[in-house]
Every structure is written in structure tokens, then in C-alpha cells.
mmCIF file of C-alpha atoms and ligand atoms in Angstrom:
data_model
loop_
_atom_site.group_PDB
_atom_site.id
_atom_site.type_symbol
_atom_site.label_atom_id
_atom_site.label_comp_id
_atom_site.label_asym_id
_atom_site.label_seq_id
_atom_site.Cartn_x
_atom_site.Cartn_y
_atom_site.Cartn_z
ATOM 1 C CA MET A 55 -4.986 10.826 33.959
ATOM 2 C CA SER A 56 -7.499 10.277 31.151
ATOM 3 C CA VAL A 57 -8.315 7.535 28.694
ATOM 4 C CA VAL A 58 -9.013 8.822 25.187
ATOM 5 C CA LEU A 59 -10.317 6.793 22.277
ATOM 6 C CA GLY A 60 -9.232 8.189 18.908
ATOM 7 C CA VAL A 61 -10.991 7.556 15.606
ATOM 8 C CA GLU A 62 -9.540 8.423 12.180
ATOM 9 C CA THR A 63 -11.282 7.910 8.813
ATOM 10 C CA SER A 64 -10.229 10.956 6.765
ATOM 11 C CA CYS A 65 -8.802 9.046 3.815
ATOM 12 C CA ASP A 66 -8.136 5.368 3.185
ATOM 13 C CA GLU A 67 -7.153 4.015 6.597
ATOM 14 C CA THR A 68 -9.772 3.017 9.137
ATOM 15 C CA SER A 69 -8.014 3.513 12.450
ATOM 16 C CA ALA A 70 -8.780 3.504 16.171
ATOM 17 C CA ALA A 71 -6.441 3.914 19.141
ATOM 18 C CA VAL A 72 -6.504 4.254 22.894
ATOM 19 C CA ILE A 73 -4.136 6.475 24.821
ATOM 20 C CA ARG A 74 -3.787 7.022 28.535
ATOM 21 C CA GLY A 75 -2.173 9.976 30.187
ATOM 22 C CA ALA A 76 -2.089 13.568 31.248
ATOM 23 C CA GLY A 77 -0.415 16.488 29.495
ATOM 24 C CA ASP A 78 2.739 15.427 27.674
ATOM 25 C CA GLU A 79 2.904 12.222 29.734
ATOM 26 C CA ALA A 80 0.671 10.191 27.464
ATOM 27 C CA SER A 81 1.245 6.659 26.318
ATOM 28 C CA LEU A 82 -0.223 4.534 23.617
ATOM 29 C CA ALA A 83 -2.344 1.647 24.905
ATOM 30 C CA SER A 84 -3.373 0.323 21.493
ATOM 31 C CA LEU A 85 -3.427 1.216 17.821
ATOM 32 C CA VAL A 86 -5.281 -0.527 15.006
ATOM 33 C CA ILE A 87 -4.863 0.629 11.390
ATOM 34 C CA LEU A 88 -6.784 -1.048 8.611
ATOM 35 C CA SER A 89 -5.421 0.118 5.246
ATOM 36 C CA GLN A 90 -7.881 -0.141 2.391
ATOM 37 C CA ASP A 91 -5.847 -2.020 -0.186
ATOM 38 C CA VAL A 92 -8.753 -1.923 -2.661
ATOM 39 C CA HIS A 93 -7.608 1.494 -3.972
ATOM 40 C CA ARG A 94 -4.337 0.093 -5.334
ATOM 41 C CA VAL A 95 -6.014 -1.230 -8.442
ATOM 42 C CA PHE A 96 -7.267 2.285 -9.241
ATOM 43 C CA GLY A 97 -3.892 3.963 -8.640
ATOM 44 C CA GLY A 98 -5.430 6.355 -6.107
ATOM 45 C CA VAL A 99 -8.151 6.664 -3.490
ATOM 46 C CA VAL A 100 -11.719 6.329 -4.805
ATOM 47 C CA PRO A 101 -13.792 8.381 -2.323
ATOM 48 C CA GLU A 102 -17.039 6.427 -2.371
ATOM 49 C CA ILE A 103 -15.245 3.102 -2.038
ATOM 50 C CA ALA A 104 -13.309 4.557 0.895
ATOM 51 C CA SER A 105 -16.526 5.654 2.662
ATOM 52 C CA ARG A 106 -18.142 2.258 2.223
ATOM 53 C CA ALA A 107 -15.028 0.425 3.418
ATOM 54 C CA HIS A 108 -14.951 2.632 6.556
ATOM 55 C CA LEU A 109 -18.605 1.808 7.163
ATOM 56 C CA THR A 110 -17.977 -1.920 7.397
ATOM 57 C CA ALA A 111 -14.595 -1.654 9.158
ATOM 58 C CA ILE A 112 -15.183 1.002 11.795
ATOM 59 C CA GLU A 113 -16.944 -1.080 14.444
ATOM 60 C CA PRO A 114 -14.528 -4.054 14.431
ATOM 61 C CA VAL A 115 -11.523 -1.688 14.297
ATOM 62 C CA VAL A 116 -12.731 0.267 17.342
ATOM 63 C CA ARG A 117 -13.633 -2.929 19.207
ATOM 64 C CA ARG A 118 -10.191 -4.360 18.493
ATOM 65 C CA ALA A 119 -8.466 -1.184 19.723
ATOM 66 C CA LEU A 120 -10.426 -1.338 23.001
ATOM 67 C CA ASP A 121 -9.719 -5.077 23.411
ATOM 68 C CA ASP A 122 -5.995 -4.629 22.699
ATOM 69 C CA ALA A 123 -5.829 -1.861 25.300
ATOM 70 C CA GLY A 124 -7.848 -3.900 27.800
ATOM 71 C CA VAL A 125 -10.170 -0.924 28.162
ATOM 72 C CA ALA A 126 -13.913 -1.322 28.739
ATOM 73 C CA THR A 127 -16.181 1.229 27.068
ATOM 74 C CA ASP A 128 -17.163 2.736 30.437
ATOM 75 C CA GLU A 129 -13.500 3.541 31.139
ATOM 76 C CA ILE A 130 -13.315 5.918 28.157
ATOM 77 C CA ASP A 131 -13.144 9.552 29.291
ATOM 78 C CA ALA A 132 -13.469 11.125 25.844
ATOM 79 C CA VAL A 133 -13.909 10.193 22.203
ATOM 80 C CA ALA A 134 -11.685 12.133 19.787
ATOM 81 C CA VAL A 135 -12.424 12.031 16.079
ATOM 82 C CA THR A 136 -10.931 13.590 12.948
ATOM 83 C CA ASN A 137 -13.552 15.950 11.475
ATOM 84 C CA GLY A 138 -11.398 17.523 8.735
ATOM 85 C CA PRO A 139 -9.680 18.101 6.447
ATOM 86 C CA GLY A 140 -10.178 15.020 4.300
ATOM 87 C CA LEU A 141 -12.675 13.199 2.114
ATOM 88 C CA VAL A 142 -16.050 14.285 3.456
ATOM 89 C CA GLY A 143 -17.813 10.966 2.905
ATOM 90 C CA ALA A 144 -14.970 9.143 4.652
ATOM 91 C CA LEU A 145 -14.862 11.633 7.542
ATOM 92 C CA LEU A 146 -18.630 11.360 8.050
ATOM 93 C CA VAL A 147 -18.314 7.666 8.900
ATOM 94 C CA GLY A 148 -15.826 8.280 11.729
ATOM 95 C CA VAL A 149 -17.646 11.383 12.948
ATOM 96 C CA SER A 150 -21.035 9.644 13.026
ATOM 97 C CA PHE A 151 -19.608 6.579 14.749
ATOM 98 C CA ALA A 152 -17.783 8.685 17.351
ATOM 99 C CA LYS A 153 -20.934 10.716 18.014
ATOM 100 C CA ALA A 154 -23.026 7.611 18.530
ATOM 101 C CA LEU A 155 -20.453 6.143 20.895
ATOM 102 C CA ALA A 156 -20.022 9.376 22.862
ATOM 103 C CA PHE A 157 -23.796 9.731 23.130
ATOM 104 C CA ALA A 158 -24.319 6.132 24.223
ATOM 105 C CA LEU A 159 -21.560 6.345 26.841
ATOM 106 C CA GLY A 160 -22.501 9.830 28.006
ATOM 107 C CA ARG A 161 -18.895 10.932 27.410
ATOM 108 C CA PRO A 162 -17.575 14.069 25.719
ATOM 109 C CA LEU A 163 -16.770 14.226 22.020
ATOM 110 C CA VAL A 164 -13.727 16.138 20.758
ATOM 111 C CA GLY A 165 -13.225 17.088 17.093
ATOM 112 C CA VAL A 166 -9.602 16.945 15.893
ATOM 113 C CA HIS A 167 -7.964 18.600 12.879
ATOM 114 C CA HIS A 168 -6.174 15.881 10.938
ATOM 115 C CA MET A 169 -2.973 17.919 10.439
ATOM 116 C CA GLU A 170 -2.844 18.876 14.120
ATOM 117 C CA GLY A 171 -2.916 15.135 14.753
ATOM 118 C CA HIS A 172 0.206 14.756 12.576
ATOM 119 C CA LEU A 173 1.902 17.428 14.727
ATOM 120 C CA PHE A 174 1.399 15.264 17.829
ATOM 121 C CA ALA A 175 2.497 11.932 16.306
ATOM 122 C CA ALA A 176 6.222 12.181 17.103
ATOM 123 C CA ALA A 177 5.451 13.060 20.751
ATOM 124 C CA LEU A 178 3.925 9.598 21.204
ATOM 125 C CA GLU A 179 7.334 8.027 20.585
ATOM 126 C CA HIS A 180 9.755 10.764 21.616
ATOM 127 C CA PRO A 181 9.256 12.590 24.926
ATOM 128 C CA GLY A 182 11.426 15.431 23.576
ATOM 129 C CA ALA A 183 9.170 16.138 20.596
ATOM 130 C CA VAL A 184 7.213 18.829 22.431
ATOM 131 C CA PRO A 185 6.974 22.605 21.858
ATOM 132 C CA PRO A 186 8.562 24.906 21.158
ATOM 133 C CA PHE A 187 9.669 23.471 17.805
ATOM 134 C CA THR A 188 9.680 23.976 14.064
ATOM 135 C CA ALA A 189 7.293 21.548 12.384
ATOM 136 C CA LEU A 190 7.343 20.249 8.856
ATOM 137 C CA LEU A 191 4.161 18.372 7.945
ATOM 138 C CA VAL A 192 4.450 16.440 4.715
ATOM 139 C CA SER A 193 1.501 14.260 3.781
ATOM 140 C CA GLY A 194 -0.403 13.207 0.706
ATOM 141 C CA GLY A 195 -2.673 16.235 0.827
ATOM 142 C CA HIS A 196 -0.660 18.907 2.654
ATOM 143 C CA THR A 197 2.791 20.396 3.018
ATOM 144 C CA MET A 198 3.059 22.871 5.875
ATOM 145 C CA LEU A 199 5.930 24.568 7.649
ATOM 146 C CA ILE A 200 4.771 25.688 11.084
ATOM 147 C CA ASP A 201 6.374 27.356 14.065
ATOM 148 C CA VAL A 202 4.901 25.696 17.145
ATOM 149 C CA GLU A 203 5.350 27.996 20.116
ATOM 150 C CA ALA A 204 3.155 25.787 22.300
ATOM 151 C CA TRP A 205 0.519 23.127 21.645
ATOM 152 C CA GLY A 206 -2.419 25.044 20.232
ATOM 153 C CA ARG A 207 -0.335 28.072 19.186
ATOM 154 C CA TYR A 208 0.662 27.638 15.557
ATOM 155 C CA ARG A 209 2.265 30.073 13.150
ATOM 156 C CA LEU A 210 1.842 28.854 9.573
ATOM 157 C CA LEU A 211 5.015 29.993 7.796
ATOM 158 C CA GLY A 212 4.845 28.218 4.486
ATOM 159 C CA ARG A 213 2.876 25.753 2.437
ATOM 160 C CA THR A 214 2.900 24.242 -0.999
ATOM 161 C CA ARG A 215 1.722 26.366 -3.905
ATOM 162 C CA ASP A 216 0.620 23.284 -5.843
ATOM 163 C CA ASP A 217 1.298 19.620 -5.121
ATOM 164 C CA ALA A 218 1.822 18.291 -1.618
ATOM 165 C CA ALA A 219 5.111 16.444 -1.037
ATOM 166 C CA GLY A 220 3.373 13.045 -0.792
ATOM 167 C CA GLU A 221 1.335 13.824 -3.893
ATOM 168 C CA ALA A 222 4.574 14.579 -5.762
ATOM 169 C CA PHE A 223 5.978 11.200 -4.645
ATOM 170 C CA ASP A 224 2.775 9.473 -5.776
ATOM 171 C CA LYS A 225 2.768 11.177 -9.192
ATOM 172 C CA VAL A 226 6.463 10.462 -9.763
ATOM 173 C CA ALA A 227 5.850 6.835 -8.789
ATOM 174 C CA LYS A 228 3.185 6.639 -11.475
ATOM 175 C CA LEU A 229 5.574 8.136 -14.060
ATOM 176 C CA LEU A 230 8.155 5.519 -13.113
ATOM 177 C CA GLY A 231 5.637 2.669 -13.296
ATOM 178 C CA LEU A 232 5.549 2.067 -9.531
ATOM 179 C CA PRO A 233 2.435 1.127 -7.496
ATOM 180 C CA TYR A 234 0.271 3.420 -5.348
ATOM 181 C CA PRO A 235 0.937 4.823 -2.777
ATOM 182 C CA GLY A 236 4.260 5.594 -4.359
ATOM 183 C CA GLY A 237 6.365 7.201 -1.627
ATOM 184 C CA PRO A 238 8.022 4.096 -0.195
ATOM 185 C CA HIS A 239 8.547 2.650 -3.701
ATOM 186 C CA VAL A 240 10.256 5.818 -4.953
ATOM 187 C CA GLU A 241 12.419 5.864 -1.831
ATOM 188 C CA ARG A 242 13.469 2.252 -2.399
ATOM 189 C CA LEU A 243 14.174 2.793 -6.097
ATOM 190 C CA ALA A 244 16.175 5.960 -5.346
ATOM 191 C CA ALA A 245 18.265 4.057 -2.795
ATOM 192 C CA SER A 246 19.210 1.552 -5.502
ATOM 193 C CA ALA A 247 20.588 4.247 -7.855
ATOM 194 C CA ASP A 248 24.239 3.828 -8.789
ATOM 195 C CA ALA A 249 24.695 7.557 -9.480
ATOM 196 C CA PRO A 250 22.935 10.825 -8.547
ATOM 197 C CA GLY A 251 21.286 11.187 -11.967
ATOM 198 C CA PRO A 252 20.185 14.419 -13.640
ATOM 199 C CA ARG A 253 20.223 17.532 -11.483
ATOM 200 C CA PHE A 254 16.728 18.968 -11.335
ATOM 201 C CA ALA A 255 16.177 22.619 -10.455
ATOM 202 C CA ARG A 256 15.404 23.139 -6.756
ATOM 203 C CA PRO A 257 11.891 24.545 -6.767
ATOM 204 C CA MET A 258 11.414 27.780 -4.828
ATOM 205 C CA LEU A 259 15.036 27.898 -3.703
ATOM 206 C CA LYS A 260 16.765 31.100 -4.614
ATOM 207 C CA ARG A 261 19.657 32.698 -2.813
ATOM 208 C CA ASN A 262 18.128 36.166 -2.893
ATOM 209 C CA GLN A 263 14.989 35.160 -0.968
ATOM 210 C CA ARG A 264 14.554 37.080 2.287
ATOM 211 C CA PRO A 265 12.338 36.569 5.338
ATOM 212 C CA GLY A 266 9.114 38.387 4.554
ATOM 213 C CA ASP A 267 9.228 37.398 0.861
ATOM 214 C CA ALA A 268 6.168 35.343 -0.044
ATOM 215 C CA ASP A 269 8.368 32.540 -1.382
ATOM 216 C CA TYR A 270 10.823 32.415 1.538
ATOM 217 C CA TYR A 271 9.042 29.474 3.183
ATOM 218 C CA ASP A 272 6.608 28.267 0.500
ATOM 219 C CA VAL A 273 7.373 25.268 -1.701
ATOM 220 C CA SER A 274 6.203 24.167 -5.141
ATOM 221 C CA PHE A 275 6.645 20.755 -6.711
ATOM 222 C CA SER A 276 4.745 20.905 -9.997
ATOM 223 C CA GLY A 277 7.773 22.109 -11.998
ATOM 224 C CA LEU A 278 9.865 19.319 -10.533
ATOM 225 C CA LYS A 279 7.168 16.826 -11.502
ATOM 226 C CA THR A 280 7.274 18.081 -15.110
ATOM 227 C CA ALA A 281 11.068 17.751 -15.158
ATOM 228 C CA VAL A 282 10.694 14.190 -13.900
ATOM 229 C CA LEU A 283 8.097 13.484 -16.590
ATOM 230 C CA HIS A 284 10.594 14.359 -19.333
ATOM 231 C CA ALA A 285 13.457 12.493 -17.684
ATOM 232 C CA ALA A 286 11.281 9.425 -17.076
ATOM 233 C CA ARG A 287 10.271 9.330 -20.750
ATOM 234 C CA SER A 288 13.877 9.053 -21.853
ATOM 235 C CA ALA A 289 14.880 6.616 -19.104
ATOM 236 C CA ALA A 290 15.025 3.272 -20.879
ATOM 237 C CA THR A 291 16.579 1.032 -18.243
ATOM 238 C CA ASP A 292 15.905 0.257 -14.593
ATOM 239 C CA ALA A 293 19.234 1.856 -13.709
ATOM 240 C CA GLU A 294 18.197 5.074 -15.450
ATOM 241 C CA ARG A 295 14.810 5.087 -13.732
ATOM 242 C CA ALA A 296 16.529 4.623 -10.389
ATOM 243 C CA ARG A 297 18.699 7.681 -11.108
ATOM 244 C CA VAL A 298 15.603 9.723 -11.975
ATOM 245 C CA ALA A 299 13.952 8.650 -8.689
ATOM 246 C CA ARG A 300 17.072 9.640 -6.804
ATOM 247 C CA ALA A 301 17.350 12.996 -8.574
ATOM 248 C CA PHE A 302 13.696 13.760 -7.824
ATOM 249 C CA GLN A 303 14.000 12.799 -4.175
ATOM 250 C CA ASP A 304 17.241 14.769 -3.779
ATOM 251 C CA ALA A 305 15.638 17.934 -5.192
ATOM 252 C CA LEU A 306 12.523 17.602 -3.059
ATOM 253 C CA ILE A 307 14.484 16.864 0.121
ATOM 254 C CA ASP A 308 16.959 19.716 -0.480
ATOM 255 C CA THR A 309 14.038 22.108 -0.771
ATOM 256 C CA LEU A 310 12.273 20.892 2.360
ATOM 257 C CA VAL A 311 15.501 20.867 4.381
ATOM 258 C CA GLU A 312 16.454 24.396 3.332
ATOM 259 C CA LYS A 313 12.981 25.824 4.073
ATOM 260 C CA THR A 314 12.947 24.108 7.472
ATOM 261 C CA ALA A 315 16.442 25.406 8.259
ATOM 262 C CA ARG A 316 15.236 28.939 7.466
ATOM 263 C CA ALA A 317 12.359 28.595 9.941
ATOM 264 C CA VAL A 318 14.620 27.117 12.630
ATOM 265 C CA ARG A 319 16.989 30.068 12.222
ATOM 266 C CA ALA A 320 14.268 32.735 12.164
ATOM 267 C CA PHE A 321 12.643 31.502 15.383
ATOM 268 C CA GLY A 322 15.767 30.232 17.159
ATOM 269 C CA ARG A 323 14.295 26.770 17.697
ATOM 270 C CA THR A 324 16.404 23.809 18.835
ATOM 271 C CA ARG A 325 13.930 21.093 17.851
ATOM 272 C CA VAL A 326 12.390 20.067 14.554
ATOM 273 C CA VAL A 327 9.384 17.759 14.442
ATOM 274 C CA LEU A 328 8.395 15.994 11.243
ATOM 275 C CA GLY A 329 4.957 14.562 10.576
ATOM 276 C CA GLY A 330 2.829 13.082 7.803
ATOM 277 C CA GLY A 331 3.416 10.088 5.563
ATOM 278 C CA VAL A 332 6.524 11.536 3.892
ATOM 279 C CA ALA A 333 8.131 11.868 7.351
ATOM 280 C CA GLY A 334 8.449 8.078 7.108
ATOM 281 C CA ASN A 335 11.063 8.695 4.394
ATOM 282 C CA ARG A 336 14.410 7.818 6.005
ATOM 283 C CA THR A 337 16.377 9.802 3.422
ATOM 284 C CA LEU A 338 14.429 12.959 4.301
ATOM 285 C CA VAL A 339 14.988 12.440 8.025
ATOM 286 C CA ALA A 340 18.709 11.766 7.482
ATOM 287 C CA GLY A 341 19.016 14.854 5.254
ATOM 288 C CA MET A 342 17.318 16.976 7.891
ATOM 289 C CA ARG A 343 19.648 15.652 10.622
ATOM 290 C CA ASP A 344 22.788 16.117 8.500
ATOM 291 C CA ARG A 345 21.876 19.727 7.938
ATOM 292 C CA LEU A 346 20.584 20.676 11.403
ATOM 293 C CA ALA A 347 22.386 18.502 13.963
ATOM 294 C CA PRO A 348 25.708 20.366 13.603
ATOM 295 C CA GLY A 349 23.868 23.504 14.765
ATOM 296 C CA GLY A 350 22.602 21.708 17.877
ATOM 297 C CA VAL A 351 19.098 21.069 16.540
ATOM 298 C CA THR A 352 17.417 17.750 17.345
ATOM 299 C CA VAL A 353 15.215 16.299 14.616
ATOM 300 C CA TYR A 354 12.288 14.109 15.692
ATOM 301 C CA ALA A 355 10.354 11.950 13.277
ATOM 302 C CA PRO A 356 7.668 9.390 14.020
ATOM 303 C CA GLY A 357 8.252 5.811 12.906
ATOM 304 C CA ALA A 358 6.508 4.776 9.683
ATOM 305 C CA ARG A 359 3.392 3.519 11.509
ATOM 306 C CA LEU A 360 2.785 6.828 13.282
ATOM 307 C CA ALA A 361 3.952 8.988 10.362
ATOM 308 C CA THR A 362 1.156 7.818 8.070
ATOM 309 C CA ASP A 363 -2.494 8.230 8.969
ATOM 310 C CA ASN A 364 -3.400 6.713 12.310
ATOM 311 C CA ALA A 365 -5.791 7.289 15.198
ATOM 312 C CA ALA A 366 -3.100 7.419 17.895
ATOM 313 C CA MET A 367 -2.116 10.938 16.852
ATOM 314 C CA ILE A 368 -5.804 11.918 16.807
ATOM 315 C CA ALA A 369 -6.277 10.570 20.349
ATOM 316 C CA ARG A 370 -3.128 12.444 21.457
ATOM 317 C CA ALA A 371 -4.266 15.770 19.971
ATOM 318 C CA GLY A 372 -7.743 15.018 21.336
ATOM 319 C CA LEU A 373 -6.316 14.586 24.843
ATOM 320 C CA PHE A 374 -4.799 18.075 24.610
ATOM 321 C CA HIS A 375 -8.118 19.660 23.616
ATOM 322 C CA PHE A 376 -10.073 17.544 26.124
ATOM 323 C CA GLU A 377 -7.807 18.700 28.962
ATOM 324 C CA ARG A 378 -8.399 22.293 27.873
ATOM 325 C CA GLY A 379 -12.114 21.702 28.366
ATOM 326 C CA GLU A 380 -13.007 21.773 24.695
ATOM 327 C CA ARG A 381 -16.060 19.752 23.740
ATOM 328 C CA ALA A 382 -17.759 19.204 20.400
ATOM 329 C CA GLY A 383 -21.539 19.148 20.211
ATOM 330 C CA LEU A 384 -23.432 16.256 18.700
ATOM 331 C CA ASP A 385 -23.913 18.565 15.707
ATOM 332 C CA LEU A 386 -20.169 18.270 14.885
ATOM 333 C CA ASN A 387 -19.717 18.441 11.116
ATOM 334 C CA ALA A 388 -17.071 17.107 8.722
ATOM 335 C CA PHE A 389 -15.061 19.405 6.436
ATOM 336 C CA ALA A 390 -13.057 18.797 3.265
ATOM 337 C CA THR A 391 -10.924 21.844 4.098
ATOM 338 C CA LEU A 392 -10.445 23.251 7.555
ATOM 339 C CA ASP A 393 -8.077 25.828 9.054
ATOM 340 C CA LEU A 394 -5.695 24.523 11.685
ATOM 341 C CA PRO A 395 -7.072 25.552 15.096
ATOM 342 C CA GLY A 396 -4.925 27.932 17.115
ATOM 343 C CA LEU A 397 -3.356 29.709 14.149
ATOM 344 C CA LEU A 398 -1.592 32.891 15.165
ATOM 345 C CA VAL A 399 -1.861 35.715 12.694
ATOM 346 C CA ALA A 400 1.187 37.748 11.577
HETATM 347 O O1 LIG B 128 -0.102 11.387 6.061
HETATM 348 P P1 LIG B 128 -0.505 10.367 5.087
HETATM 349 O O2 LIG B 128 -0.588 8.936 5.527
HETATM 350 O O3 LIG B 128 -1.909 10.692 4.473
HETATM 351 C C1 LIG B 128 -2.367 11.999 4.269
HETATM 352 O O4 LIG B 128 -2.796 12.636 5.263
HETATM 353 O O5 LIG B 128 -2.305 12.413 3.096
HETATM 354 O O6 LIG B 128 0.503 10.499 3.860
HETATM 355 C C2 LIG B 128 0.418 9.658 2.750
HETATM 356 C C3 LIG B 128 1.507 10.061 1.772
HETATM 357 C C4 LIG B 128 1.419 9.359 0.418
HETATM 358 O O7 LIG B 128 1.515 10.342 -0.583
HETATM 359 C C5 LIG B 128 2.641 8.443 0.427
HETATM 360 O O8 LIG B 128 3.172 8.193 -0.866
HETATM 361 C C6 LIG B 128 3.597 9.224 1.273
HETATM 362 O O9 LIG B 128 2.804 9.762 2.309
HETATM 363 N N1 LIG B 128 4.670 8.389 1.847
HETATM 364 C C7 LIG B 128 5.979 8.532 1.545
HETATM 365 C C8 LIG B 128 6.673 7.511 2.243
HETATM 366 N N2 LIG B 128 5.749 6.787 2.944
HETATM 367 C C9 LIG B 128 4.525 7.340 2.690
HETATM 368 N N3 LIG B 128 6.613 9.415 0.768
HETATM 369 C C10 LIG B 128 7.945 9.306 0.651
HETATM 370 N N4 LIG B 128 8.677 8.357 1.253
HETATM 371 C C11 LIG B 128 8.091 7.441 2.068
HETATM 372 N N5 LIG B 128 8.831 6.499 2.673
HETATM 373 ZN ZN1 LIG B 129 -2.498 12.446 7.040
#
């Protein structure tokens, strides 16, 4: 039984969390997420503003997480911190803070890959969301289809060739005149559509694709975005814009569901775990269940709070690495891009 403090500052949420547990029996003791609303006025995250906001928020956010959990600093067994991928200036704040805390407490520091954190998020809410499973990670910066044989043993099957799924939502939101971050707004607008709208081509979905083809698992959303751009220009009414949002979301979801179904079939998995901000999209989760449940596959998705960036998932992934005896030195660095640890080749 260990107590792990998690710290996450890779983008525009300053977050800290405490978890207690051992192995897959881990429970959330507290989670604080401070979203930096300041970026809304710029329509996207401004890196230097994000770093500075982390700098002022990190101490009170961590203190609040410890208070909420009723955990004293000397009860912390390890400090887990996101050290990539992400905005380097933003990551440096969390990494430096976590180092200082670990050093002061004389406790180990564990570096966590942000996307591995997303893989663990659903497990915090659903005891069944544990390996082996097929994972679809859909965030603002990444789209990855991964076969998870065990925690720490990841086979990267597919990724996006251009825009990440969340990025596509954000860009389409902008085209439709919706605020940033756009995902939830596009989902809401799509739900209000009175008809399916124009049928956009399904990117990277062709019947003749075979396992082993480079495009069997990969996705691409830039063509879809261009199609939306043209449709949005000629959409004059709110009803028309709603149909465009729905058509976009339908095409994107169809693609993600089909690629995930291919991976489930190829590896004979009976569980699918979704992660990342776009996993908070109820239409995506429902589409995944409609397609896979009849074949006996259970689809797990974190709730909206754990789907988007948060430190609970970082603490949970950190617990796994801590229990394996992994320790980061006080020279731990931050990285804008970083390979997922435990990637299996071929
Ligand atoms: O995982 P996340 O919080 O941050 C990154 O690691 O990038 O994901 C943020 C992304 C944004 O692009 C946001 O628009 C998208 O997740 N998102 C959604 C929904 N909620 C958040 N996209 C579609 N539907 C949603 N309900
Ligand atoms: Zn994320």
C-alpha cells in the first residue's frame, strides 16, 4: 500500500492528485484541476502564459490536493510528475516543483509519460479497465491506437498522420464560430442537428486495407477538416451549422470506431479502453459500444473529469512505475516529444 502524489502541468491545467493503493487496487484520495481559462480569449493555449500560470498555481493546487486527501507531506511515498510530452515551459514548472518536494521529503521521484497517464485514467473508475485491452487515446495533441498486453507493454498500432482528434474538434469549432476548447461545443451542436447533414468522406477507411498495410490502423483528419471548411462556409443558418457539426463528428467517430474494431479483432481482445479529452465525447463512447458490445467487447471510458488532463492518471501510472522500482534522478528533464515507455517493436 503506497501513497502517491501526482503532478501534471503539461498543457493548460495545473493539477495535483493523491492516490492510495497497491497494484490495480488503487483509489483516488483527492484530485484538484485548475483550468487556465485565460487562453480562451486567444482561441488556443499560449505557452508562456501557461508556464507563468502554472508557476503561481502549482503550490496552492498541490497543498489543496494533500488537504483534501487528509495526507501529510511525510505520508507521501513517491512523487510522480509528467515530464513529457507537452509544452516544455509548462512541464518544467511541474517537474521542478516535484523535484524540490521529493528532495525536501527525501522521497523518490517518478517521471510519467503524459499519454501513459491517459491509458491509466479509466482504471481509476472502472476496476475492469485493466490489461489486456485495446486502447484508443484521443487527446488534443495525440491520437494513438495501442494494444496493451500488460501495463508497461505497449504495441503502437496506429496514429494520426496529421491532426489529432481533439485538434480536429478544436479547428472545426473555430470554423463554426464556437469557443475554445471546441470539443464539447461541437458535440453539443451536433446533438442539436435535425438531420445527418452532408456525408463527408471517411478518412483512411478503405475496404481493401489489410493488416500490415501502413494505413490499416492510422488515421488522418486534415482532409475532413478541409471538407468541413467548405461546408461551414456555405452553412448560413444555425440549423445548417449543426448538421455540419454532426456530419464531421459522424465521420470522425466512424473512422475511430472502425480502426479500433480492427485492432480488437487482430489481437482477440475483449476490452477497449478509451482515454484523452475526446474520450469524454459521449457520442464516441456510444458509437464504440454499439459497434463492439454485440461481439462481447466491453468498452471503458473515463468520465469527463478523468478523460481530460488531470494528475490522478499521472499518480496512477506513477504508482505502477514506483512499484516496479523505477526512480527518476533529480536531473529529470522535460521533453516536448517523448516515446511511450515500454513500446514493443514489431
Ligand atoms: O487530453 P486532453 O485534456 O489534453 C491533451 O492532452 O491534449 O484533451 C483535450 C482535447 C481538446 O482538443 C478538446 O477539444 C477535446 O479534448 N475534448 C473533446 C470533448 N471534450 C474535450 N472533444 C470532443 N468531444 C468532447 N466532449
Ligand atoms: Zn492529455
